[in-house]
């Protein structure tokens, strides 16, 4: 009798429990999708040997593929006029059904206030969910996950979450921000010593990290933001996944990741992708080297992996309603894969927008990554609408710190934008003065409030889509700690135990309040400043430590004067006469005072003065 039980138990292990599916990606799909194919990745012990079968109107199996590892099965399906419901899929070995599961096709939403894209009429607020606000202290530490929250560690997890952001959308809206970009929220179940609070080490691309919330919570967060007219930009990474991703515990195939033993870490020189003289050695090192040993480098030349990643983006766009994607480490993967990804996403969601993080030196390397680039035709078109404009940030840092000269100080800003012909559409560039990887702008400015304001006013008036990093509205400086945590301090008041809250006027210091009011005023003014959104940029060669530019349409004009001198400076009208001809006064958007622009005028010391020109 005992033997019989043992035999039954053994059979159960072999054919029952052991053949359970561990992963079904994507977890479900929809009717009426803008793409007509679906690639299912199934993962479970020995399921690669099984044959799928189902009957469902509108859905047919195009191809079944197995991978090197017998624990994976790929089913490519085509969908036409499919209705919502459950597809009962049987995985068979000969005549015997080994696994049965239901795959759900949901009704696609008819809600139109989603996938809206973003453009130069927006201002993007970038925040790190772990560091912004803790809306739910219950999820700070989750049983079974590798890292617990500990706010005493500047480079550890602090417990901020999606609910924390959702609860403070009014704060973000009041500031004048119209879009929010959250650093990645995918599951990052990494070892504590790595410090994956930043989210760039995904261990499951179909799950929101439980310490941030749930998939459903992310979806309702997007809905809530939309209800307040705030767009949401999702951060994605196709260059790598975390070394604790389930793929690494049961490798799909040898060519899923690049060989770390062979290529080591990357050279971080994205420029080799656009360099006509680059060596294959450097290119291999860039594309195949790993970012760090904990981030397994994906080989997107594998077509099943490429489809998986593209479909993952489409799934999140459809599921959550997000309006845009910021793609991390854009210059590292194979560029043909990237253009294919962009095209697939933009064809499916034409009103959407994507910005690629192209952290490179020099305008020509930056512009290479925007669609329809100019210059020698090497056959590449990225199709990418928007790039992160690192060149503007580099120039601004030097413009406000270095002494003025023919090519130094404010002249840097002139040289930066005077190369705009290299971009197909510079007004689509995302411009910024700092972000989560860069020293805090206030720190870069030597903690000089005047220089801080000069830089922020430039950000609000130059061409492009401005992005503001959380805390910058408070002139937050770097923290005196080691590691990336120095630029990623918690927002004070985001945690219940904090002694004050920067989210309220009473909780802010005098200096924080001064910065807050300045940022709020300018950002809200920008909301309706159509000449800033899409007006022409006309600038004048910097002279005597000052720089003057205009943003103008046929019936609206804004004059911006950057005066870095410690004294007031006079300006001769005749230089600007052509643009000023239609206008008599300039109203300072900050304090409402006016200047007469029908004659020479004066601007105060160390400031970026912005004038709405009136007829
Ligand atoms: Ca929490």
PDB file of C-alpha atoms in Angstrom, residues 54-177:
ATOM      1  CA  UNK A  54      -6.961  25.219 -28.539  1.00  0.00           C
ATOM      2  CA  UNK A  55     -10.013  26.280 -30.466  1.00  0.00           C
ATOM      3  CA  UNK A  56     -10.996  29.931 -30.141  1.00  0.00           C
ATOM      4  CA  UNK A  57     -12.663  32.091 -32.790  1.00  0.00           C
ATOM      5  CA  UNK A  58     -10.254  34.571 -34.353  1.00  0.00           C
ATOM      6  CA  UNK A  59      -7.114  33.114 -32.800  1.00  0.00           C
ATOM      7  CA  UNK A  60      -4.810  30.757 -34.659  1.00  0.00           C
ATOM      8  CA  UNK A  61      -1.410  29.320 -33.884  1.00  0.00           C
ATOM      9  CA  UNK A  62       1.109  30.512 -36.440  1.00  0.00           C
ATOM     10  CA  UNK A  63       4.199  28.887 -35.077  1.00  0.00           C
ATOM     11  CA  UNK A  64       5.391  26.982 -32.027  1.00  0.00           C
ATOM     12  CA  UNK A  65       9.030  27.297 -31.050  1.00  0.00           C
ATOM     13  CA  UNK A  66      11.125  25.650 -28.402  1.00  0.00           C
ATOM     14  CA  UNK A  67      14.309  27.143 -27.016  1.00  0.00           C
ATOM     15  CA  UNK A  68      17.603  25.495 -26.083  1.00  0.00           C
ATOM     16  CA  UNK A  69      16.244  25.124 -22.579  1.00  0.00           C
ATOM     17  CA  UNK A  70      13.342  22.590 -22.638  1.00  0.00           C
ATOM     18  CA  UNK A  71      11.569  24.577 -19.929  1.00  0.00           C
ATOM     19  CA  UNK A  72      10.406  27.210 -22.412  1.00  0.00           C
ATOM     20  CA  UNK A  73       7.717  27.126 -25.054  1.00  0.00           C
ATOM     21  CA  UNK A  74       6.975  29.981 -27.452  1.00  0.00           C
ATOM     22  CA  UNK A  75       3.575  30.160 -29.131  1.00  0.00           C
ATOM     23  CA  UNK A  76       3.122  32.724 -31.894  1.00  0.00           C
ATOM     24  CA  UNK A  77      -0.520  33.446 -32.599  1.00  0.00           C
ATOM     25  CA  UNK A  78      -2.396  35.642 -34.998  1.00  0.00           C
ATOM     26  CA  UNK A  79      -5.539  37.438 -33.901  1.00  0.00           C
ATOM     27  CA  UNK A  80      -8.348  38.742 -36.092  1.00  0.00           C
ATOM     28  CA  UNK A  81     -11.728  40.008 -34.895  1.00  0.00           C
ATOM     29  CA  UNK A  82     -11.197  38.254 -31.624  1.00  0.00           C
ATOM     30  CA  UNK A  83     -13.835  38.485 -28.896  1.00  0.00           C
ATOM     31  CA  UNK A  84     -13.098  38.756 -25.211  1.00  0.00           C
ATOM     32  CA  UNK A  85     -13.088  35.537 -23.208  1.00  0.00           C
ATOM     33  CA  UNK A  86     -10.860  32.729 -22.001  1.00  0.00           C
ATOM     34  CA  UNK A  87      -8.870  30.610 -24.400  1.00  0.00           C
ATOM     35  CA  UNK A  88      -8.566  27.138 -22.903  1.00  0.00           C
ATOM     36  CA  UNK A  89      -5.094  26.065 -23.932  1.00  0.00           C
ATOM     37  CA  UNK A  90      -4.018  22.421 -23.621  1.00  0.00           C
ATOM     38  CA  UNK A  91      -0.371  21.455 -23.750  1.00  0.00           C
ATOM     39  CA  UNK A  92      -0.168  17.888 -24.981  1.00  0.00           C
ATOM     40  CA  UNK A  93       2.362  15.118 -25.152  1.00  0.00           C
ATOM     41  CA  UNK A  94       1.051  12.806 -27.840  1.00  0.00           C
ATOM     42  CA  UNK A  95      -2.596  12.238 -26.980  1.00  0.00           C
ATOM     43  CA  UNK A  96      -2.152  13.097 -23.314  1.00  0.00           C
ATOM     44  CA  UNK A  97      -2.907  16.568 -22.014  1.00  0.00           C
ATOM     45  CA  UNK A  98      -0.185  17.477 -19.536  1.00  0.00           C
ATOM     46  CA  UNK A  99      -1.102  21.080 -18.768  1.00  0.00           C
ATOM     47  CA  UNK A 100      -4.321  23.034 -19.174  1.00  0.00           C
ATOM     48  CA  UNK A 101      -4.667  26.749 -18.565  1.00  0.00           C
ATOM     49  CA  UNK A 102      -6.971  29.588 -19.440  1.00  0.00           C
ATOM     50  CA  UNK A 103      -5.573  32.566 -21.290  1.00  0.00           C
ATOM     51  CA  UNK A 104      -7.745  35.653 -21.009  1.00  0.00           C
ATOM     52  CA  UNK A 105      -8.535  38.043 -23.831  1.00  0.00           C
ATOM     53  CA  UNK A 106      -9.963  41.184 -22.236  1.00  0.00           C
ATOM     54  CA  UNK A 107     -12.177  43.766 -23.845  1.00  0.00           C
ATOM     55  CA  UNK A 108     -10.029  46.705 -24.939  1.00  0.00           C
ATOM     56  CA  UNK A 109     -10.991  49.936 -23.174  1.00  0.00           C
ATOM     57  CA  UNK A 110     -12.827  52.619 -25.122  1.00  0.00           C
ATOM     58  CA  UNK A 111     -11.481  55.362 -22.832  1.00  0.00           C
ATOM     59  CA  UNK A 112      -9.781  57.957 -25.028  1.00  0.00           C
ATOM     60  CA  UNK A 113      -7.970  59.942 -22.328  1.00  0.00           C
ATOM     61  CA  UNK A 114      -4.895  57.734 -22.418  1.00  0.00           C
ATOM     62  CA  UNK A 115      -1.664  57.307 -24.393  1.00  0.00           C
ATOM     63  CA  UNK A 116      -1.656  61.067 -25.017  1.00  0.00           C
ATOM     64  CA  UNK A 117       2.045  61.598 -25.745  1.00  0.00           C
ATOM     65  CA  UNK A 118       3.919  64.654 -24.484  1.00  0.00           C
ATOM     66  CA  UNK A 119       5.400  67.677 -26.225  1.00  0.00           C
ATOM     67  CA  UNK A 120       6.957  71.107 -25.749  1.00  0.00           C
ATOM     68  CA  UNK A 121       3.796  72.455 -24.119  1.00  0.00           C
ATOM     69  CA  UNK A 122       4.497  70.096 -21.197  1.00  0.00           C
ATOM     70  CA  UNK A 123       6.828  70.294 -18.239  1.00  0.00           C
ATOM     71  CA  UNK A 124       7.921  66.889 -16.948  1.00  0.00           C
ATOM     72  CA  UNK A 125       8.459  66.281 -13.240  1.00  0.00           C
ATOM     73  CA  UNK A 126      10.955  63.452 -12.704  1.00  0.00           C
ATOM     74  CA  UNK A 127      10.813  61.596  -9.422  1.00  0.00           C
ATOM     75  CA  UNK A 128      12.083  58.399  -7.847  1.00  0.00           C
ATOM     76  CA  UNK A 129       9.153  56.606  -6.196  1.00  0.00           C
ATOM     77  CA  UNK A 130      11.367  55.147  -3.444  1.00  0.00           C
ATOM     78  CA  UNK A 131      12.487  58.644  -2.445  1.00  0.00           C
ATOM     79  CA  UNK A 132       9.405  60.814  -2.973  1.00  0.00           C
ATOM     80  CA  UNK A 133       6.764  59.776  -0.466  1.00  0.00           C
ATOM     81  CA  UNK A 134       5.762  56.720   1.508  1.00  0.00           C
ATOM     82  CA  UNK A 135       2.014  56.335   1.031  1.00  0.00           C
ATOM     83  CA  UNK A 136       1.830  52.852   2.506  1.00  0.00           C
ATOM     84  CA  UNK A 137       4.242  51.778   5.226  1.00  0.00           C
ATOM     85  CA  UNK A 138       2.833  48.215   5.084  1.00  0.00           C
ATOM     86  CA  UNK A 139       4.704  47.526   1.843  1.00  0.00           C
ATOM     87  CA  UNK A 140       8.101  48.935   2.883  1.00  0.00           C
ATOM     88  CA  UNK A 141       9.364  45.439   3.576  1.00  0.00           C
ATOM     89  CA  UNK A 142       7.735  42.483   1.845  1.00  0.00           C
ATOM     90  CA  UNK A 143       8.182  38.916   3.087  1.00  0.00           C
ATOM     91  CA  UNK A 144      10.150  36.843   0.633  1.00  0.00           C
ATOM     92  CA  UNK A 145      11.745  39.815  -1.122  1.00  0.00           C
ATOM     93  CA  UNK A 146      15.485  40.280  -0.780  1.00  0.00           C
ATOM     94  CA  UNK A 147      15.790  43.884   0.390  1.00  0.00           C
ATOM     95  CA  UNK A 148      13.972  45.469   3.320  1.00  0.00           C
ATOM     96  CA  UNK A 149      13.495  49.197   3.744  1.00  0.00           C
ATOM     97  CA  UNK A 150      16.086  51.038   5.830  1.00  0.00           C
ATOM     98  CA  UNK A 151      16.153  54.829   5.649  1.00  0.00           C
ATOM     99  CA  UNK A 152      19.462  54.982   7.495  1.00  0.00           C
ATOM    100  CA  UNK A 153      21.147  53.660   4.333  1.00  0.00           C
ATOM    101  CA  UNK A 154      21.514  56.444   1.747  1.00  0.00           C
ATOM    102  CA  UNK A 155      21.902  53.848  -1.017  1.00  0.00           C
ATOM    103  CA  UNK A 156      19.277  51.459   0.283  1.00  0.00           C
ATOM    104  CA  UNK A 157      15.537  51.213  -0.059  1.00  0.00           C
ATOM    105  CA  UNK A 158      13.539  53.827   1.826  1.00  0.00           C
ATOM    106  CA  UNK A 159       9.953  52.690   1.381  1.00  0.00           C
ATOM    107  CA  UNK A 160       8.477  55.326  -0.942  1.00  0.00           C
ATOM    108  CA  UNK A 161       5.791  54.007  -3.260  1.00  0.00           C
ATOM    109  CA  UNK A 162       3.184  54.679  -5.937  1.00  0.00           C
ATOM    110  CA  UNK A 163       0.527  55.599  -3.397  1.00  0.00           C
ATOM    111  CA  UNK A 164       2.910  58.249  -2.044  1.00  0.00           C
ATOM    112  CA  UNK A 165       3.074  59.835  -5.498  1.00  0.00           C
ATOM    113  CA  UNK A 166      -0.659  59.457  -6.122  1.00  0.00           C
ATOM    114  CA  UNK A 167      -1.411  61.226  -2.823  1.00  0.00           C
ATOM    115  CA  UNK A 168       0.791  64.173  -3.856  1.00  0.00           C
ATOM    116  CA  UNK A 169      -0.376  64.739  -7.400  1.00  0.00           C
ATOM    117  CA  UNK A 170      -1.910  68.042  -6.303  1.00  0.00           C
ATOM    118  CA  UNK A 171       1.500  69.248  -5.100  1.00  0.00           C
ATOM    119  CA  UNK A 172       2.952  68.383  -8.521  1.00  0.00           C
ATOM    120  CA  UNK A 173       0.043  70.018 -10.332  1.00  0.00           C
ATOM    121  CA  UNK A 174       0.254  73.193  -8.234  1.00  0.00           C
ATOM    122  CA  UNK A 175       3.895  73.531  -9.236  1.00  0.00           C
ATOM    123  CA  UNK A 176       2.743  73.778 -12.848  1.00  0.00           C
ATOM    124  CA  UNK A 177       4.005  70.368 -13.940  1.00  0.00           C
TER     125      UNK A 177
END
